[in-house]
Amino acid sequence: MEIWDGYYKDGTLAGVDLVRGEKIPEGLYHIACEALVWHTDGSFLLMQRDLNKETYPGFYEASAGGSALKGETPLECIKREIFEETGIKTDDITEAGHGTTPGSRCIHYSYVCRTDCDKTAVRLQKGETISYKWISLQELLAFITSDKIIDRHKDHYERYLNVIGNIF
C-alpha cells in the first residue's frame, strides 16, 4: 500500500494521509514529479512504457517520475523515481515549474535532470518500462509535436525546454 501526504492546492500540508488507488477527498491533492533526463552530450532519454500498463501501453515518454511518498519532498521524490526507473543517480536537477492541472488531484512538479552517466547502463523497471533510447534535441522536438506523445504530458515539455534554453 502506497501512502501519500495530503496537500491543499497552495502546496501546504493538510495533515492527512492519502492511499494510492483510493478517492482523494475534495480540496486535497498529492504531489507527483517528473523529470526530463538530459545527458551532458546533448541527448535526451526516452523510456518505453510496459505493454501491460493500463494507460498508454508501449508509448515512449521523455520523462521519469511518479508520486511522492509520505514524508518525501518533491526533490527527494524525483531523485528516487529517476533511480528506480532508469538506474541513474544525479544531484544535477533543476525545477522547471509546478502547479495543478484542471481536473487533476495532484500538484505536479517538473524537473530537468542532467547526467553524464554511461548511456548503455540505463536500467529498466519491471512492470514499468521495456526499452529506452537516447535522442537528439531535434528528435525530441519532433517527438513533442507528434501523435506518439502522451497527451497529458504536452504542457510539461514547454517547461523542460525553457530550462534547457536557459542552460545552453
PDB file of C-alpha atoms in Angstrom:
ATOM      1  CA  MET A   1       0.000   0.000   0.000  1.00  0.00           C
ATOM      2  CA  GLU A   2       1.441   3.351  -1.080  1.00  0.00           C
ATOM      3  CA  ILE A   3       0.778   6.261   1.321  1.00  0.00           C
ATOM      4  CA  TRP A   4       0.983   9.905   0.253  1.00  0.00           C
ATOM      5  CA  ASP A   5       0.822  13.155   2.192  1.00  0.00           C
ATOM      6  CA  GLY A   6      -2.316  15.178   1.520  1.00  0.00           C
ATOM      7  CA  TYR A   7      -1.815  18.798   0.473  1.00  0.00           C
ATOM      8  CA  TYR A   8      -4.000  21.818  -0.077  1.00  0.00           C
ATOM      9  CA  LYS A   9      -3.933  23.395  -3.542  1.00  0.00           C
ATOM     10  CA  ASP A  10      -1.413  26.012  -2.358  1.00  0.00           C
ATOM     11  CA  GLY A  11       1.077  23.230  -1.505  1.00  0.00           C
ATOM     12  CA  THR A  12       0.741  23.309   2.268  1.00  0.00           C
ATOM     13  CA  LEU A  13       0.484  20.024   4.138  1.00  0.00           C
ATOM     14  CA  ALA A  14      -3.072  19.144   5.140  1.00  0.00           C
ATOM     15  CA  GLY A  15      -2.073  16.664   7.862  1.00  0.00           C
ATOM     16  CA  VAL A  16      -3.994  13.885   6.105  1.00  0.00           C
ATOM     17  CA  ASP A  17      -2.707  10.609   4.668  1.00  0.00           C
ATOM     18  CA  LEU A  18      -3.889   9.572   1.217  1.00  0.00           C
ATOM     19  CA  VAL A  19      -3.793   5.999  -0.097  1.00  0.00           C
ATOM     20  CA  ARG A  20      -2.919   5.282  -3.720  1.00  0.00           C
ATOM     21  CA  GLY A  21      -5.976   3.961  -5.541  1.00  0.00           C
ATOM     22  CA  GLU A  22      -8.483   5.482  -3.130  1.00  0.00           C
ATOM     23  CA  LYS A  23     -10.542   8.551  -3.982  1.00  0.00           C
ATOM     24  CA  ILE A  24      -8.807  11.770  -2.966  1.00  0.00           C
ATOM     25  CA  PRO A  25     -11.189  13.921  -0.901  1.00  0.00           C
ATOM     26  CA  GLU A  26     -12.396  17.221  -2.363  1.00  0.00           C
ATOM     27  CA  GLY A  27      -9.937  20.055  -1.723  1.00  0.00           C
ATOM     28  CA  LEU A  28      -6.933  17.749  -1.266  1.00  0.00           C
ATOM     29  CA  TYR A  29      -4.050  16.928  -3.582  1.00  0.00           C
ATOM     30  CA  HIS A  30      -0.961  14.732  -3.702  1.00  0.00           C
ATOM     31  CA  ILE A  31       2.421  15.502  -5.228  1.00  0.00           C
ATOM     32  CA  ALA A  32       3.612  13.959  -8.489  1.00  0.00           C
ATOM     33  CA  CYS A  33       7.024  14.618 -10.043  1.00  0.00           C
ATOM     34  CA  GLU A  34       8.513  14.116 -13.494  1.00  0.00           C
ATOM     35  CA  ALA A  35      11.952  14.775 -14.928  1.00  0.00           C
ATOM     36  CA  LEU A  36      13.337  15.029 -18.417  1.00  0.00           C
ATOM     37  CA  VAL A  37      16.721  13.244 -18.396  1.00  0.00           C
ATOM     38  CA  TRP A  38      19.304  15.224 -20.363  1.00  0.00           C
ATOM     39  CA  HIS A  39      22.773  13.802 -20.983  1.00  0.00           C
ATOM     40  CA  THR A  40      25.800  16.096 -20.979  1.00  0.00           C
ATOM     41  CA  ASP A  41      26.415  15.070 -24.614  1.00  0.00           C
ATOM     42  CA  GLY A  42      23.135  16.833 -25.540  1.00  0.00           C
ATOM     43  CA  SER A  43      20.886  13.779 -25.956  1.00  0.00           C
ATOM     44  CA  PHE A  44      17.636  13.028 -24.118  1.00  0.00           C
ATOM     45  CA  LEU A  45      16.352   9.773 -22.647  1.00  0.00           C
ATOM     46  CA  LEU A  46      13.078   8.234 -23.814  1.00  0.00           C
ATOM     47  CA  MET A  47      11.654   5.326 -21.830  1.00  0.00           C
ATOM     48  CA  GLN A  48       9.124   2.923 -23.379  1.00  0.00           C
ATOM     49  CA  ARG A  49       6.171   2.036 -21.164  1.00  0.00           C
ATOM     50  CA  ASP A  50       5.472  -1.628 -20.452  1.00  0.00           C
ATOM     51  CA  LEU A  51       2.946  -3.208 -22.827  1.00  0.00           C
ATOM     52  CA  ASN A  52       0.830  -4.236 -19.806  1.00  0.00           C
ATOM     53  CA  LYS A  53       0.417  -0.668 -18.478  1.00  0.00           C
ATOM     54  CA  GLU A  54      -3.238   0.286 -18.108  1.00  0.00           C
ATOM     55  CA  THR A  55      -2.746   3.622 -19.874  1.00  0.00           C
ATOM     56  CA  TYR A  56      -0.605   4.279 -22.935  1.00  0.00           C
ATOM     57  CA  PRO A  57       0.983   0.808 -23.155  1.00  0.00           C
ATOM     58  CA  GLY A  58       4.081   0.790 -25.373  1.00  0.00           C
ATOM     59  CA  PHE A  59       4.263   4.595 -25.640  1.00  0.00           C
ATOM     60  CA  TYR A  60       7.580   6.341 -25.167  1.00  0.00           C
ATOM     61  CA  GLU A  61       7.910   9.015 -22.502  1.00  0.00           C
ATOM     62  CA  ALA A  62      10.588  11.665 -22.350  1.00  0.00           C
ATOM     63  CA  SER A  63      10.454  11.614 -18.586  1.00  0.00           C
ATOM     64  CA  ALA A  64      10.785   9.539 -15.464  1.00  0.00           C
ATOM     65  CA  GLY A  65       8.600  10.152 -12.459  1.00  0.00           C
ATOM     66  CA  GLY A  66       5.863   9.250 -10.053  1.00  0.00           C
ATOM     67  CA  SER A  67       4.140  10.226  -6.829  1.00  0.00           C
ATOM     68  CA  ALA A  68       5.837  11.483  -3.677  1.00  0.00           C
ATOM     69  CA  LEU A  69       5.606   9.034  -0.789  1.00  0.00           C
ATOM     70  CA  LYS A  70       4.595  10.146   2.694  1.00  0.00           C
ATOM     71  CA  GLY A  71       7.321  12.362   4.141  1.00  0.00           C
ATOM     72  CA  GLU A  72       9.137  12.927   0.822  1.00  0.00           C
ATOM     73  CA  THR A  73       9.854  16.345  -0.596  1.00  0.00           C
ATOM     74  CA  PRO A  74       9.373  16.782  -4.354  1.00  0.00           C
ATOM     75  CA  LEU A  75      13.168  16.773  -4.834  1.00  0.00           C
ATOM     76  CA  GLU A  76      13.586  13.555  -2.822  1.00  0.00           C
ATOM     77  CA  CYS A  77      10.741  12.026  -4.842  1.00  0.00           C
ATOM     78  CA  ILE A  78      12.231  12.827  -8.228  1.00  0.00           C
ATOM     79  CA  LYS A  79      15.687  11.562  -7.257  1.00  0.00           C
ATOM     80  CA  ARG A  80      14.126   8.270  -6.094  1.00  0.00           C
ATOM     81  CA  GLU A  81      11.927   7.948  -9.189  1.00  0.00           C
ATOM     82  CA  ILE A  82      14.773   8.666 -11.621  1.00  0.00           C
ATOM     83  CA  PHE A  83      16.882   5.989  -9.930  1.00  0.00           C
ATOM     84  CA  GLU A  84      14.043   3.425  -9.739  1.00  0.00           C
ATOM     85  CA  GLU A  85      13.039   3.900 -13.383  1.00  0.00           C
ATOM     86  CA  THR A  86      16.441   4.378 -15.018  1.00  0.00           C
ATOM     87  CA  GLY A  87      19.203   3.445 -12.554  1.00  0.00           C
ATOM     88  CA  ILE A  88      20.620   6.968 -12.896  1.00  0.00           C
ATOM     89  CA  LYS A  89      21.850   8.787  -9.785  1.00  0.00           C
ATOM     90  CA  THR A  90      22.413  12.539 -10.000  1.00  0.00           C
ATOM     91  CA  ASP A  91      22.132  15.694  -7.944  1.00  0.00           C
ATOM     92  CA  ASP A  92      22.127  17.934 -11.034  1.00  0.00           C
ATOM     93  CA  ILE A  93      18.376  18.563 -11.032  1.00  0.00           C
ATOM     94  CA  THR A  94      16.661  21.858 -11.883  1.00  0.00           C
ATOM     95  CA  GLU A  95      12.998  22.564 -11.190  1.00  0.00           C
ATOM     96  CA  ALA A  96      11.159  23.562 -14.356  1.00  0.00           C
ATOM     97  CA  GLY A  97       7.928  24.554 -12.595  1.00  0.00           C
ATOM     98  CA  HIS A  98       4.979  23.219 -10.663  1.00  0.00           C
ATOM     99  CA  GLY A  99       1.236  23.593 -10.453  1.00  0.00           C
ATOM    100  CA  THR A 100      -2.097  21.866 -10.780  1.00  0.00           C
ATOM    101  CA  THR A 101      -3.950  20.815 -13.909  1.00  0.00           C
ATOM    102  CA  PRO A 102      -7.723  21.344 -14.089  1.00  0.00           C
ATOM    103  CA  GLY A 103      -9.490  18.112 -13.155  1.00  0.00           C
ATOM    104  CA  SER A 104      -6.361  16.668 -11.589  1.00  0.00           C
ATOM    105  CA  ARG A 105      -5.921  15.883  -7.905  1.00  0.00           C
ATOM    106  CA  CYS A 106      -2.166  16.386  -7.905  1.00  0.00           C
ATOM    107  CA  ILE A 107       0.356  19.155  -7.664  1.00  0.00           C
ATOM    108  CA  HIS A 108       2.738  18.361 -10.485  1.00  0.00           C
ATOM    109  CA  TYR A 109       6.456  19.225 -10.269  1.00  0.00           C
ATOM    110  CA  SER A 110       8.560  19.217 -13.455  1.00  0.00           C
ATOM    111  CA  TYR A 111      12.347  18.893 -13.393  1.00  0.00           C
ATOM    112  CA  VAL A 112      15.275  18.630 -15.785  1.00  0.00           C
ATOM    113  CA  CYS A 113      17.905  16.097 -14.694  1.00  0.00           C
ATOM    114  CA  ARG A 114      21.404  16.500 -16.129  1.00  0.00           C
ATOM    115  CA  THR A 115      23.657  13.430 -16.160  1.00  0.00           C
ATOM    116  CA  ASP A 116      26.930  12.153 -17.559  1.00  0.00           C
ATOM    117  CA  CYS A 117      26.006   8.511 -16.899  1.00  0.00           C
ATOM    118  CA  ASP A 118      27.095   5.574 -19.037  1.00  0.00           C
ATOM    119  CA  LYS A 119      24.320   5.684 -21.645  1.00  0.00           C
ATOM    120  CA  THR A 120      24.371   1.898 -22.054  1.00  0.00           C
ATOM    121  CA  ALA A 121      23.807   1.322 -18.325  1.00  0.00           C
ATOM    122  CA  VAL A 122      20.209   2.583 -18.154  1.00  0.00           C
ATOM    123  CA  ARG A 123      18.184   0.100 -16.118  1.00  0.00           C
ATOM    124  CA  LEU A 124      14.581  -0.848 -16.898  1.00  0.00           C
ATOM    125  CA  GLN A 125      11.967  -1.162 -14.129  1.00  0.00           C
ATOM    126  CA  LYS A 126       9.942  -4.378 -14.278  1.00  0.00           C
ATOM    127  CA  GLY A 127       6.265  -3.679 -14.933  1.00  0.00           C
ATOM    128  CA  GLU A 128       7.018  -0.055 -15.820  1.00  0.00           C
ATOM    129  CA  THR A 129       9.415   0.087 -18.776  1.00  0.00           C
ATOM    130  CA  ILE A 130      10.553  -2.301 -21.515  1.00  0.00           C
ATOM    131  CA  SER A 131      13.019  -0.273 -23.564  1.00  0.00           C
ATOM    132  CA  TYR A 132      14.835   3.041 -23.822  1.00  0.00           C
ATOM    133  CA  LYS A 133      16.610   5.181 -26.368  1.00  0.00           C
ATOM    134  CA  TRP A 134      18.650   8.365 -26.416  1.00  0.00           C
ATOM    135  CA  ILE A 135      17.568  11.011 -28.932  1.00  0.00           C
ATOM    136  CA  SER A 136      18.847  14.369 -30.164  1.00  0.00           C
ATOM    137  CA  LEU A 137      17.228  17.732 -29.429  1.00  0.00           C
ATOM    138  CA  GLN A 138      15.792  17.774 -32.966  1.00  0.00           C
ATOM    139  CA  GLU A 139      14.275  14.314 -32.418  1.00  0.00           C
ATOM    140  CA  LEU A 140      12.875  15.447 -29.061  1.00  0.00           C
ATOM    141  CA  LEU A 141      11.207  18.463 -30.683  1.00  0.00           C
ATOM    142  CA  ALA A 142       9.694  16.190 -33.368  1.00  0.00           C
ATOM    143  CA  PHE A 143       8.507  13.769 -30.654  1.00  0.00           C
ATOM    144  CA  ILE A 144       6.840  16.566 -28.678  1.00  0.00           C
ATOM    145  CA  THR A 145       4.797  17.633 -31.701  1.00  0.00           C
ATOM    146  CA  SER A 146       3.914  14.092 -32.842  1.00  0.00           C
ATOM    147  CA  ASP A 147       0.897  11.893 -32.136  1.00  0.00           C
ATOM    148  CA  LYS A 148       3.246   9.484 -30.338  1.00  0.00           C
ATOM    149  CA  ILE A 149       3.342  11.670 -27.216  1.00  0.00           C
ATOM    150  CA  ILE A 150       1.062  11.116 -24.224  1.00  0.00           C
ATOM    151  CA  ASP A 151      -1.429  13.986 -24.442  1.00  0.00           C
ATOM    152  CA  ARG A 152      -1.341  14.942 -20.767  1.00  0.00           C
ATOM    153  CA  HIS A 153       2.430  15.408 -20.941  1.00  0.00           C
ATOM    154  CA  LYS A 154       2.428  18.034 -23.694  1.00  0.00           C
ATOM    155  CA  ASP A 155       2.213  21.029 -21.360  1.00  0.00           C
ATOM    156  CA  HIS A 156       5.184  19.785 -19.306  1.00  0.00           C
ATOM    157  CA  TYR A 157       7.595  19.835 -22.238  1.00  0.00           C
ATOM    158  CA  GLU A 158       7.395  23.604 -22.629  1.00  0.00           C
ATOM    159  CA  ARG A 159       8.663  23.880 -19.043  1.00  0.00           C
ATOM    160  CA  TYR A 160      11.532  21.495 -19.798  1.00  0.00           C
ATOM    161  CA  LEU A 161      12.554  23.383 -22.927  1.00  0.00           C
ATOM    162  CA  ASN A 162      12.579  26.706 -21.059  1.00  0.00           C
ATOM    163  CA  VAL A 163      15.063  25.276 -18.530  1.00  0.00           C
ATOM    164  CA  ILE A 164      17.216  23.769 -21.281  1.00  0.00           C
ATOM    165  CA  GLY A 165      17.214  27.084 -23.164  1.00  0.00           C
ATOM    166  CA  ASN A 166      18.387  28.911 -20.064  1.00  0.00           C
ATOM    167  CA  ILE A 167      21.255  26.446 -19.510  1.00  0.00           C
ATOM    168  CA  PHE A 168      22.581  26.468 -23.106  1.00  0.00           C
TER     169      PHE A 168
END
